[in-house]
CSV table of C-alpha atoms in Angstrom, one decimal:
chain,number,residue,atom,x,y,z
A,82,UNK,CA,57.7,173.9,149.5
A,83,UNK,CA,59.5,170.8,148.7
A,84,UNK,CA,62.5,170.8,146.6
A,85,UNK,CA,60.9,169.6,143.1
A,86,UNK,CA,59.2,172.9,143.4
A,87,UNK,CA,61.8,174.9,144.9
A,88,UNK,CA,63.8,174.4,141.5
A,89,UNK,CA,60.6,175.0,139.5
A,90,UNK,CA,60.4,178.7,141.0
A,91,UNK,CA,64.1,178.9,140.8
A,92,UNK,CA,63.9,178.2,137.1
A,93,UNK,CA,60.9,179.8,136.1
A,94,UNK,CA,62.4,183.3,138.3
A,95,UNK,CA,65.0,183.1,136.4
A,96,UNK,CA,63.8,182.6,133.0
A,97,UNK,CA,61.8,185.6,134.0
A,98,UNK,CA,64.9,187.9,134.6
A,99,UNK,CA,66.0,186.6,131.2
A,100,UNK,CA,63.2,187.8,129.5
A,101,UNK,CA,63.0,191.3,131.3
A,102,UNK,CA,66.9,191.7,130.4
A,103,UNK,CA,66.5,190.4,126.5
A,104,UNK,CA,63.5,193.0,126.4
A,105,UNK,CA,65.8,195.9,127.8
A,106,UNK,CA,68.3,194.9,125.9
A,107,UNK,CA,65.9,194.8,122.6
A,108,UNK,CA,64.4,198.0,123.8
A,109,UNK,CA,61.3,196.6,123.9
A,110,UNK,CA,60.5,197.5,127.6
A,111,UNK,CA,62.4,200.7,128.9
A,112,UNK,CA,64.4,200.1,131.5
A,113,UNK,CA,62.7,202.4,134.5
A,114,UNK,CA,59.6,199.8,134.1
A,115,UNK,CA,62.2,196.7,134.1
A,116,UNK,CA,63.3,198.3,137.7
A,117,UNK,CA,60.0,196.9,139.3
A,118,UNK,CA,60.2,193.7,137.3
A,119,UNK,CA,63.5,193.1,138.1
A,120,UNK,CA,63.2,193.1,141.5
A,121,UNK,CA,60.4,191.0,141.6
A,122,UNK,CA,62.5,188.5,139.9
A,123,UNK,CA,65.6,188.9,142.2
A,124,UNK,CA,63.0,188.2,145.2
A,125,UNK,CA,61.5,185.3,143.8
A,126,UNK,CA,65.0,184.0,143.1
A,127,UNK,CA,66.3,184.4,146.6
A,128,UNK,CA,63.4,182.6,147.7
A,129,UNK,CA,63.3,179.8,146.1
A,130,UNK,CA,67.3,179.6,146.0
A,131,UNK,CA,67.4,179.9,149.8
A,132,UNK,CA,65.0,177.4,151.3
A,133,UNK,CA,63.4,178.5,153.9
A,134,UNK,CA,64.4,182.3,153.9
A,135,UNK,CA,60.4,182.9,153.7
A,136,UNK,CA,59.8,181.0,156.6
A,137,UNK,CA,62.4,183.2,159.1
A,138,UNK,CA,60.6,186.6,157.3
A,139,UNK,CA,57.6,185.5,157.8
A,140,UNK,CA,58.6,184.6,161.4
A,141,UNK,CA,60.9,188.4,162.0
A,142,UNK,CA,57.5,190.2,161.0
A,143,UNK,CA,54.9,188.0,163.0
A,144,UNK,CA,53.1,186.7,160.3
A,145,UNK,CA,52.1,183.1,161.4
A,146,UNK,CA,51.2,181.4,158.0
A,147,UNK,CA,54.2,181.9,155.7
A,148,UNK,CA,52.2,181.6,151.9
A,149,UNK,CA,50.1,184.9,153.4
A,150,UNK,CA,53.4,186.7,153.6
A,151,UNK,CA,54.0,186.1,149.8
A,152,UNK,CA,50.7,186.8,149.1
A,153,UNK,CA,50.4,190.0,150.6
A,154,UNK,CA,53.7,191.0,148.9
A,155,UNK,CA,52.4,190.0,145.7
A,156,UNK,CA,49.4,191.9,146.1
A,157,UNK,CA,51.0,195.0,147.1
A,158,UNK,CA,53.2,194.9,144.3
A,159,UNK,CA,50.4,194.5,141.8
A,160,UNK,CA,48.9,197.7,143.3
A,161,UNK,CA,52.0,199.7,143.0
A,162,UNK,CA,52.5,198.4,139.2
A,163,UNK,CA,48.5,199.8,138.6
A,164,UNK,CA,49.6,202.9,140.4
A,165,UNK,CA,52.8,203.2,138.7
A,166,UNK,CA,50.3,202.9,135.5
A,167,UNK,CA,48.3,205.3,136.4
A,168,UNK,CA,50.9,207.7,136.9
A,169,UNK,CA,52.2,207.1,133.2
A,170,UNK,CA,49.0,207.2,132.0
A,171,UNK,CA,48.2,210.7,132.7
A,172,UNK,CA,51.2,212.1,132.1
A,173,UNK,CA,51.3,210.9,128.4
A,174,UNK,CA,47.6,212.3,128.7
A,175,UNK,CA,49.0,215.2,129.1
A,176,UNK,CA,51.9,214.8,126.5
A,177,UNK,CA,49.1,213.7,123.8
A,178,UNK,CA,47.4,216.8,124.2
A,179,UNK,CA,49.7,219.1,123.9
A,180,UNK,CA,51.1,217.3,120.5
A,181,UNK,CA,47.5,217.3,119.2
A,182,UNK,CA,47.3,221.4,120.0
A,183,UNK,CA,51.0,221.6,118.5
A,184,UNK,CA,49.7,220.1,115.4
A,185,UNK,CA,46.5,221.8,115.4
A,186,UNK,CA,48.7,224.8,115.3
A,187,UNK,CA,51.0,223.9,112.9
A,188,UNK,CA,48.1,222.8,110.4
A,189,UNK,CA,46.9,225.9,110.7
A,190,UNK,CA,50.1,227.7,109.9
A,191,UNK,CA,50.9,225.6,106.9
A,192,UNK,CA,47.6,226.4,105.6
A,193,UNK,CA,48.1,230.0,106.1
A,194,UNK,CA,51.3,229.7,103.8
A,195,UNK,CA,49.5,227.7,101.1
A,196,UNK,CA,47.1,230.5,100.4
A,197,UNK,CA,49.4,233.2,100.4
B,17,UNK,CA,41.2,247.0,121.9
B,18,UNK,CA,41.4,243.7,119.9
B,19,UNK,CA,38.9,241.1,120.7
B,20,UNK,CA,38.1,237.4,119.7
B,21,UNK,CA,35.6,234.9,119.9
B,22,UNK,CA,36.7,231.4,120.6
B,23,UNK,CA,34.3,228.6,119.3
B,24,UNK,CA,35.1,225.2,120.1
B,25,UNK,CA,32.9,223.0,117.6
B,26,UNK,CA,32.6,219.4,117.1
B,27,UNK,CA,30.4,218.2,113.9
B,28,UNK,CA,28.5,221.4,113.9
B,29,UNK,CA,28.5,222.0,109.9
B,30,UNK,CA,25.2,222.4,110.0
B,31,UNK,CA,24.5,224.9,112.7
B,32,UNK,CA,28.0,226.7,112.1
B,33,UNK,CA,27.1,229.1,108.9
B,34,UNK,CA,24.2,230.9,110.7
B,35,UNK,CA,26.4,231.3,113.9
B,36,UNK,CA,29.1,232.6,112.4
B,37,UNK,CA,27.2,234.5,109.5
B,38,UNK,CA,25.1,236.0,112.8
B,39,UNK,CA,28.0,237.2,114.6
B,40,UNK,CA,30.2,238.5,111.7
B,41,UNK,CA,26.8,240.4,111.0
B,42,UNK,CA,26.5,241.8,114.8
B,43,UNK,CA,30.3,242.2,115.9
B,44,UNK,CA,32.0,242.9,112.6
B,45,UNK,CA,35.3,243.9,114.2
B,46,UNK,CA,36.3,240.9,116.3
B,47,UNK,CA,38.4,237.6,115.3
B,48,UNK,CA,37.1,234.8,115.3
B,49,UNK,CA,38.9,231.6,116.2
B,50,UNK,CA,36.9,228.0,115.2
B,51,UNK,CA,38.4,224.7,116.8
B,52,UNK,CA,38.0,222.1,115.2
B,53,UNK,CA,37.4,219.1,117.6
B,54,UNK,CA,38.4,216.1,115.4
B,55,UNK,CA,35.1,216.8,113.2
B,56,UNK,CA,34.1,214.4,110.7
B,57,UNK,CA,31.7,216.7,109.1
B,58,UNK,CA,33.3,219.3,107.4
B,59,UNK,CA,32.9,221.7,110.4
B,60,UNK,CA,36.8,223.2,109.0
B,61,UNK,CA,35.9,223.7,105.7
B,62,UNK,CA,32.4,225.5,106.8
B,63,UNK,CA,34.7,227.6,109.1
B,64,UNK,CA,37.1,228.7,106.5
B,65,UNK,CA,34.3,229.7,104.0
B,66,UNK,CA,32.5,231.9,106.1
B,67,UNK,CA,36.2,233.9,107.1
B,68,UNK,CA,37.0,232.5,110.8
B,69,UNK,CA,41.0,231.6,111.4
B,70,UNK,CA,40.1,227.4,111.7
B,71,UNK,CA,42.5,225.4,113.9
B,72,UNK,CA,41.9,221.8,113.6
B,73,UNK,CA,42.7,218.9,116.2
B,74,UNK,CA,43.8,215.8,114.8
B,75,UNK,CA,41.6,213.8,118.0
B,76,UNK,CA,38.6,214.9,119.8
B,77,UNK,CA,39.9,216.2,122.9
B,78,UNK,CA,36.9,217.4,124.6
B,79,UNK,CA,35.1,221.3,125.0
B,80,UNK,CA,38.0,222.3,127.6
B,81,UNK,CA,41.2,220.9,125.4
B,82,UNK,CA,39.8,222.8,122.4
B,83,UNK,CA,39.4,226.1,124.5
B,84,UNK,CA,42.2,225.6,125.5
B,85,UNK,CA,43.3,225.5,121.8
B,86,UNK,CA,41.6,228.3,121.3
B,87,UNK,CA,42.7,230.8,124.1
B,88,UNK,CA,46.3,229.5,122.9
B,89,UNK,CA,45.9,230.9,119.7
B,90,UNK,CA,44.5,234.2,121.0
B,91,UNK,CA,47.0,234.6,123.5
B,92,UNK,CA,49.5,234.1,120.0
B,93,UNK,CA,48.0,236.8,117.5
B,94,UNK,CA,48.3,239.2,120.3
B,95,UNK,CA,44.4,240.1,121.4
B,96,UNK,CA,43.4,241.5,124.8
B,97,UNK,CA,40.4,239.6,125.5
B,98,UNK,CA,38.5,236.6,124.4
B,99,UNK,CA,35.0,235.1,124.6
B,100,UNK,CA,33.7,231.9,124.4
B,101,UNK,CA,30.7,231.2,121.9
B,102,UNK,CA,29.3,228.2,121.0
B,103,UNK,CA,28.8,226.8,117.8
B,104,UNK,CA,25.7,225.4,118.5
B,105,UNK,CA,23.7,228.7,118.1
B,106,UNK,CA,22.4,228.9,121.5
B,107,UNK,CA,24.3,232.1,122.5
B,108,UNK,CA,23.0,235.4,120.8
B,109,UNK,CA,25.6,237.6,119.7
B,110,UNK,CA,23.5,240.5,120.7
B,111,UNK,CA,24.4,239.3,124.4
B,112,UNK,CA,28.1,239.7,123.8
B,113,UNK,CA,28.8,242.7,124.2
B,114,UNK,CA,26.7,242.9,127.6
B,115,UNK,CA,29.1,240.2,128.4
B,116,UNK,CA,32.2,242.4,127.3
B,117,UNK,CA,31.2,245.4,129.7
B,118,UNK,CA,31.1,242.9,132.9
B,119,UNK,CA,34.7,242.9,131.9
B,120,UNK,CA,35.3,246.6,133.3
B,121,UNK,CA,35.1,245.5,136.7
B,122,UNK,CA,36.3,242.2,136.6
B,123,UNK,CA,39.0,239.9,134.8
B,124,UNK,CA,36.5,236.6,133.9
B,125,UNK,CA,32.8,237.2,133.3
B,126,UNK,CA,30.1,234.4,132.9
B,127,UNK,CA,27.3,235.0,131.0
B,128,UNK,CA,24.3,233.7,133.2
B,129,UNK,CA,20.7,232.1,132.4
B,130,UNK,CA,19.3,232.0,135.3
B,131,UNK,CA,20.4,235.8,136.6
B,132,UNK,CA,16.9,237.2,135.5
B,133,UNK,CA,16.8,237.7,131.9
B,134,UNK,CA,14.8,235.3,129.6
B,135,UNK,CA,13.7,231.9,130.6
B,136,UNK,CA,15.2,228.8,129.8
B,137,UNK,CA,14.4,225.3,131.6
B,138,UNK,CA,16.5,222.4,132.4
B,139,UNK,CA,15.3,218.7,133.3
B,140,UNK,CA,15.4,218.1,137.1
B,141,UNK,CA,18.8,215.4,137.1
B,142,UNK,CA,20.5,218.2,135.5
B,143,UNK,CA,18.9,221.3,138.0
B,144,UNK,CA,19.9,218.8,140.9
B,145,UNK,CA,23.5,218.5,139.7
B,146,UNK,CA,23.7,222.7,138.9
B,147,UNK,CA,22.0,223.1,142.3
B,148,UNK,CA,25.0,221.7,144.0
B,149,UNK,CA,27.4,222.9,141.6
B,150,UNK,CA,26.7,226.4,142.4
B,151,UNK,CA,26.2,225.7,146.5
B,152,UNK,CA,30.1,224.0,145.8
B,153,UNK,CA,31.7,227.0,144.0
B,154,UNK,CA,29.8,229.5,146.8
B,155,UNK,CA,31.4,228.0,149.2
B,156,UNK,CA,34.8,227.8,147.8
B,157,UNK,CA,34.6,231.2,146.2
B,158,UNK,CA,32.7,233.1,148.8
B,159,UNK,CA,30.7,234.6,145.7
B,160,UNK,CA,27.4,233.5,144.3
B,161,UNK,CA,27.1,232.3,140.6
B,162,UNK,CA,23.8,231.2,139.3
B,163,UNK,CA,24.8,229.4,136.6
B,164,UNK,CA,28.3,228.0,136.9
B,165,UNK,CA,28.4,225.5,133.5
B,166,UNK,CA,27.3,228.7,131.5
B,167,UNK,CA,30.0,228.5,128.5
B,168,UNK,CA,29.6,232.0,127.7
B,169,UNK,CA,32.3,234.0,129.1
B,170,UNK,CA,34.5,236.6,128.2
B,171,UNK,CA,38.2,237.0,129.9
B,172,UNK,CA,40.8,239.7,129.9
B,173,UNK,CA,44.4,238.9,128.6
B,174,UNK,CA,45.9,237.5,131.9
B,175,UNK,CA,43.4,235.2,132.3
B,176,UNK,CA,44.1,234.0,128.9
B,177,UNK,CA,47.4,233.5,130.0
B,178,UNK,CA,46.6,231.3,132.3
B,179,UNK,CA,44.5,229.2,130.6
B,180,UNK,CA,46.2,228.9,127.7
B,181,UNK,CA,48.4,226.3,129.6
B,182,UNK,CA,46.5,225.2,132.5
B,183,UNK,CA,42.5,224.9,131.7
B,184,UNK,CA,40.7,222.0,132.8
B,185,UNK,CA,40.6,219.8,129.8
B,186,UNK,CA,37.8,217.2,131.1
B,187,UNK,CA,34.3,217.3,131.1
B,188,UNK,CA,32.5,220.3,133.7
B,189,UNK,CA,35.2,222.3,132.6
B,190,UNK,CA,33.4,225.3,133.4
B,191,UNK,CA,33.3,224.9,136.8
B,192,UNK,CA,36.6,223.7,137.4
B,193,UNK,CA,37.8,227.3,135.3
B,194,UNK,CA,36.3,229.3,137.3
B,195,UNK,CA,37.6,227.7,141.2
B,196,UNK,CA,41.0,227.8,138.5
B,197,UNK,CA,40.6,231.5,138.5
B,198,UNK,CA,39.3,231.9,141.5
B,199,UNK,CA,42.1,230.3,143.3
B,200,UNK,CA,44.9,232.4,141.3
B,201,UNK,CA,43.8,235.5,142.6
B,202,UNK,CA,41.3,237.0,139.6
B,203,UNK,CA,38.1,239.1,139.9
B,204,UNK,CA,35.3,237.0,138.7
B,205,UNK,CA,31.7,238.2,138.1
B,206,UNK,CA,28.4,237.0,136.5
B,207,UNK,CA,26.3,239.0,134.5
B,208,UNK,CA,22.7,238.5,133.2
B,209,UNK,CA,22.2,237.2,129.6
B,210,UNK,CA,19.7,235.6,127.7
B,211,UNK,CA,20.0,232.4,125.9
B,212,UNK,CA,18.2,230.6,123.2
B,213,UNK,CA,17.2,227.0,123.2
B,214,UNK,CA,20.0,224.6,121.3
B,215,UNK,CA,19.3,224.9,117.6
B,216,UNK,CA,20.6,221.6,116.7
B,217,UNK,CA,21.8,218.0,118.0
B,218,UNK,CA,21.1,216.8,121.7
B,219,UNK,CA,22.7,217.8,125.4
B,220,UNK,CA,25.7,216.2,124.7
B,221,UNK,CA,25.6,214.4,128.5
B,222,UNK,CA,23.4,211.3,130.1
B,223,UNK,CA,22.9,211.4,133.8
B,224,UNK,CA,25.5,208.5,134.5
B,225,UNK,CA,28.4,210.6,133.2
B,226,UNK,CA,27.0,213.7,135.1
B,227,UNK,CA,27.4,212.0,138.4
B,228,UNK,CA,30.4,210.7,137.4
B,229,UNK,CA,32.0,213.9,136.4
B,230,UNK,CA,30.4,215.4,139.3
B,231,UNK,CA,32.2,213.0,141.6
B,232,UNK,CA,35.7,213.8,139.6
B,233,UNK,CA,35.1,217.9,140.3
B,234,UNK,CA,34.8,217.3,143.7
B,235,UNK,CA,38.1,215.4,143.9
B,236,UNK,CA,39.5,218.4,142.1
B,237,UNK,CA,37.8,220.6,144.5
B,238,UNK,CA,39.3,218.6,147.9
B,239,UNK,CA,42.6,218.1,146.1
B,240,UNK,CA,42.6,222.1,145.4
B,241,UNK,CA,41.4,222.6,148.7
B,242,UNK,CA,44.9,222.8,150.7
B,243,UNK,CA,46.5,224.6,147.7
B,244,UNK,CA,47.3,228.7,148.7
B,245,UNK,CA,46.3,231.1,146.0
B,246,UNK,CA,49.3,231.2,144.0
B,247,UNK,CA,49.5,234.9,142.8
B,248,UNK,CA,49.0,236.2,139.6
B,249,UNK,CA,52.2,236.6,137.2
B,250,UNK,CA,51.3,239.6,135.8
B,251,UNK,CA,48.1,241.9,135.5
């Protein structure tokens, strides 16, 4: 990378932990999805902030073209984040359910009263 | 011994009054309990008029979420065993209580089709798909059901129990219920009934969404595979 674009990652990363800390802060994203945000902020930081700190990972894990490295991370992190999703996903499923039975029930109770 | 049906019903207005008028005529003594599956048809109000306790869902959650409902409510008012009936008209009341007597020997019955009485067809995608579904839940079960999506099945109280919190709330429900059961230690049996023809509406299922619910059970069924028995609370 050269250094123009060094600073625009540096920038943009942190404009990006900003933005994850305004939305905590707003309560607009909870703060046990900002966890995985966050870090992927910190990470893309400490890249670009430290030139060449790819390059040497790259090199400790035997990957021989650096960009692969970060691309690989990137992609792995994307399919936690689905996973992560996922996991969310069914258990409000699950959560959704059991309010619509609760309500079911409770209809069903209050209906009772109004006719007696 | 107090019993109850359980019919889960989604826009069946129209096929509901005869059902329900039927059974009330044939098994005057038991409960019945009508969910409401997020209906836009009046199916509640039909309930109510002809005397069954209604519960409504505020969303459509499926057969198994509004059995699930249902045996909930059961489990509630205190009963000792439960059937399933559906609102469509194709179960005769007249079977139930052939159903009810498979319950001396066992603590789930299914009412089958195919076990000899009557005659009822099904189109070949859908005998294909049964045909593996009941070769599947012989081999997990060790015991041979001919027709294991029959929704006509009575339960004793503990089994209630159980499903009142834990019944497979997607699609093939039925099979899933009964490797559920299976797997938690209860005596299961099938018992011949006859069946009528839908009176009303379409199978509610196109081929696509059989396989793909077909491929979903067996997930469940690998998942469940590893799992030991856990035993049963109380009997």
């Amino acid at each position: 990378m050269t250094g123009t674009a060094h600073v625009l990652v540096a920038v943009l990363a942190l404009a990006a932990l900003a933005l994850i800390l305004r939305l905590v802060r707003m309560q607009a994203l909870k703060a046990k999805y900002s966890v995985l945000w966050l870090t992927v902020g910190v990470v893309l930081s400490v890249a670009a902030a430290v030139p060449g700190v790819l390059d040497r990972v790259a090199d400790e894990v035997g990957v021989a073209y650096q960009p692969a490295l970060f691309l690989l991370l990137g992609f792995g992190f994307l399919l936690l984040l689905a996973m992560h999703f996922s996991y969310e996903l069914s258990r409000l499923e699950t959560r959704v359910r059991t309010l619509a039975e609760e309500l079911a029930l409770l209809r069903h109770e209050v209906e009772e009263r109004e006719e007696d | 011994m107090r019993t109850t049906a359980v019919i889960p019903a989604f826009n069946e207005a129209e096929a509901l009054p005869t059902v329900l008028a039927e059974l009330a005529a044939t098994l005057p003594d038991h409960e019945v309990i009508v969910v409401d599956d997020g209906s836009t048809d009046g199916t509640a109000a039909v309930a109510r008029a002809a005397g069954a306790t209604c519960l409504r869902l505020p969303v459509n959650l499926g057969i198994g979420g509004a059995l699930r409902l249902g045996f909930r409510h059961a489990l509630a008012s205190g009963v000792d065993r439960a059937y399933q009936f559906d609102g469509d008209g194709q179960h005769d009341p007249s079977q139930v209580g052939v159903l009810l007597d498979g319950l001396d020997g066992a603590d789930m019955v299914v009412g089958s089709r195919f076990a000899g009485n009557g005659a009822y067809r099904v189109s070949r995608s859908r005998g294909l798909a049964m045909g593996l579904l009941r070769w599947l839940v012989r081999r997990t079960t060790g015991q041979g059901f001919s027709d294991t999506s029959s929704g006509f099945r009575a339960f004793r109280r503990p089994v209630l129990e159980l499903f009142a919190t834990e019944y497979p709330v997607e699609y093939m429900d039925s099979v899933e219920a009964l490797l559920l059961a299976h797997r938690r230690g209860f005596r299961l049996a099938e018992v011949p009934v006859t069946m009528r023809e839908r009176q009303g509406g379409t199978p509610s299922t196109r081929n696509l969404r059989l396989a793909y619910h077909f491929v979903r059970v067996l997930i469940v069924l690998t998942a469940g595979m590893g799992r030991r028995p856990r035993p049963v609370a109380a009997a």
